[in-house]
């Protein structure tokens, strides 16, 4: 069954002024759709067409991996944002942040340093390792934590198409807006028990 572009979990104007409707139209409607279309074209008529997208990412390589991972990463990223997001996490997630980073400010600082230090295109993730520890991970290009043992909790897209429309080359300003949109409820829902 072909993968279809899911609707955004919010209105295309809902993330303004941090991410514009034009930016979401390009990022979601064009790039994400293109990745899904490319996946569908590559798996049509094969034994892979019945796999869920995350399984396809885990069991593919080469150009199929690239487009499948980018499609999965984008879908996850859009869930990590919310128009009433931002602030600080609560409950168990807040406790884990304190345990593993000291406080939210340190988590943000380390996350931002990773994002600003990533040369070229890729992703920055907050992940949970199998033992329960939280960590920041960067992946280049289509890389994703799905191919390892860690559980992705939060993703920030560092590909230029994610922020160029609104911020041009100012990745630091994009990150400031990103933190005002983080959907901590979604992030917390991804935690392992």
XYZ file of C-alpha atoms in Angstrom:
193
model
C 0.000 0.000 0.000
C 1.552 3.323 -1.002
C 2.559 5.806 1.667
C 0.425 8.933 1.681
C 1.419 12.380 2.855
C -0.193 12.808 6.280
C -1.871 16.071 7.098
C 0.044 18.409 9.332
C -1.111 18.011 12.950
C -1.913 21.754 12.954
C -2.959 24.428 10.481
C -0.261 25.560 8.032
C -0.325 29.051 9.609
C -0.324 27.827 13.223
C 3.449 27.927 13.797
C 3.834 31.574 12.793
C 5.825 33.694 13.464
C 8.454 31.012 14.134
C 7.769 28.996 10.976
C 5.709 30.581 8.227
C 2.969 28.959 6.167
C 5.234 29.382 3.123
C 8.004 27.495 4.903
C 5.640 24.666 5.893
C 4.234 24.489 2.365
C 7.756 24.007 1.028
C 8.996 21.734 3.815
C 5.909 19.563 4.275
C 4.053 19.877 0.997
C 7.045 19.679 -1.297
C 10.051 18.009 0.344
C 8.246 15.508 2.587
C 5.868 14.626 -0.265
C 8.816 14.136 -2.646
C 10.466 11.688 -0.235
C 7.258 9.672 0.134
C 6.720 9.639 -3.643
C 10.298 8.422 -4.126
C 9.773 5.647 -1.563
C 6.569 4.562 -3.264
C 8.260 4.467 -6.671
C 11.113 2.311 -5.346
C 8.999 -0.259 -3.478
C 6.070 -0.643 -5.888
C 5.674 -4.295 -6.817
C 8.352 -5.515 -4.396
C 8.181 -7.529 -1.198
C 8.935 -4.286 0.678
C 5.667 -2.548 -0.138
C 3.849 -4.001 2.876
C 6.415 -2.824 5.451
C 5.695 0.077 7.759
C 7.929 3.072 7.071
C 10.036 2.602 10.215
C 10.634 -1.052 9.292
C 11.516 -0.059 5.757
C 14.116 2.348 7.148
C 15.590 -0.384 9.343
C 15.790 -2.919 6.494
C 16.903 -0.817 3.544
C 20.110 0.710 2.298
C 21.377 2.941 -0.475
C 18.980 5.318 -2.187
C 15.916 3.547 -0.774
C 17.249 4.089 2.742
C 17.941 7.750 1.975
C 14.394 8.556 0.868
C 12.680 6.294 3.414
C 14.713 7.715 6.315
C 14.112 11.270 5.158
C 10.383 10.571 4.923
C 10.321 9.049 8.414
C 12.476 11.833 9.883
C 10.204 14.508 8.420
C 7.040 12.863 9.730
C 8.601 12.630 13.182
C 9.844 16.234 13.079
C 6.399 17.634 12.314
C 5.007 15.767 15.350
C 7.697 17.390 17.517
C 6.220 20.852 16.846
C 3.063 22.413 18.224
C 1.610 25.946 18.063
C 1.282 25.992 21.862
C 4.618 24.279 22.372
C 7.788 25.503 23.974
C 8.475 26.051 27.619
C 9.890 23.206 29.632
C 8.954 19.537 29.811
C 6.982 18.241 32.775
C 6.727 15.016 34.759
C 8.986 12.068 34.047
C 10.613 13.766 31.055
C 11.562 16.765 33.203
C 13.060 14.426 35.797
C 15.128 12.671 33.141
C 16.329 15.983 31.714
C 17.462 17.055 35.182
C 19.142 13.707 35.830
C 21.038 13.587 32.540
C 21.673 17.260 31.727
C 21.356 19.098 35.037
C 18.570 21.368 33.790
C 16.693 22.441 30.681
C 19.085 25.288 29.935
C 22.006 22.860 29.672
C 19.998 20.520 27.434
C 19.174 23.428 25.114
C 22.771 24.663 25.113
C 24.150 21.231 24.234
C 21.450 20.642 21.614
C 22.094 24.054 20.027
C 25.862 23.489 20.012
C 25.324 20.180 18.221
C 23.003 21.852 15.691
C 25.340 24.776 15.062
C 28.348 22.486 14.822
C 26.802 20.126 12.289
C 28.450 20.882 8.971
C 26.049 20.718 6.067
C 22.681 19.001 6.274
C 21.323 16.626 8.861
C 19.367 16.252 12.052
C 19.805 16.814 15.776
C 18.009 14.433 18.109
C 17.217 14.021 21.756
C 17.326 10.255 22.216
C 16.877 7.757 25.009
C 19.462 4.986 25.197
C 18.388 1.423 26.072
C 19.483 1.919 29.705
C 17.196 4.943 30.007
C 19.785 7.731 29.731
C 18.958 10.743 27.581
C 21.524 12.028 25.088
C 21.902 14.351 22.133
C 22.790 12.789 18.822
C 23.486 14.285 15.407
C 23.007 12.476 12.127
C 24.157 13.609 8.716
C 21.969 13.732 5.654
C 19.238 11.063 6.033
C 20.720 9.459 9.143
C 18.286 8.510 11.883
C 18.417 6.916 15.344
C 16.047 4.230 14.029
C 19.055 2.350 12.699
C 20.618 2.086 16.159
C 19.476 1.083 19.624
C 18.367 4.505 20.854
C 14.787 5.734 20.820
C 14.245 9.101 19.115
C 12.371 11.557 21.334
C 12.852 14.941 19.630
C 14.108 15.871 16.169
C 15.310 19.168 14.749
C 15.726 19.339 10.985
C 19.002 21.053 10.103
C 18.567 20.768 6.351
C 18.524 24.248 4.859
C 15.022 23.769 3.423
C 13.705 23.580 6.995
C 14.604 27.162 7.778
C 15.941 29.092 4.767
C 12.595 30.640 3.804
C 12.193 32.239 7.232
C 15.771 32.587 8.483
C 18.064 32.394 5.426
C 21.442 31.164 6.719
C 20.774 32.064 10.354
C 20.564 28.623 11.920
C 20.854 30.078 15.432
C 17.692 32.173 14.931
C 15.887 29.110 13.583
C 16.819 27.216 16.746
C 15.405 30.027 18.903
C 12.089 29.654 17.078
C 12.277 25.857 17.219
C 12.418 25.856 21.039
C 9.226 27.955 21.153
C 7.413 25.222 19.220
C 8.651 21.984 20.821
C 5.745 19.659 21.593
C 6.917 18.304 24.946
C 3.812 16.115 25.274
C 4.778 14.286 22.084
C 8.411 14.030 23.196
C 7.326 12.543 26.538
C 5.029 10.067 24.766
C 8.071 8.566 23.016
C 9.866 7.629 26.263
C 10.506 3.968 26.932
C 9.152 2.585 30.188
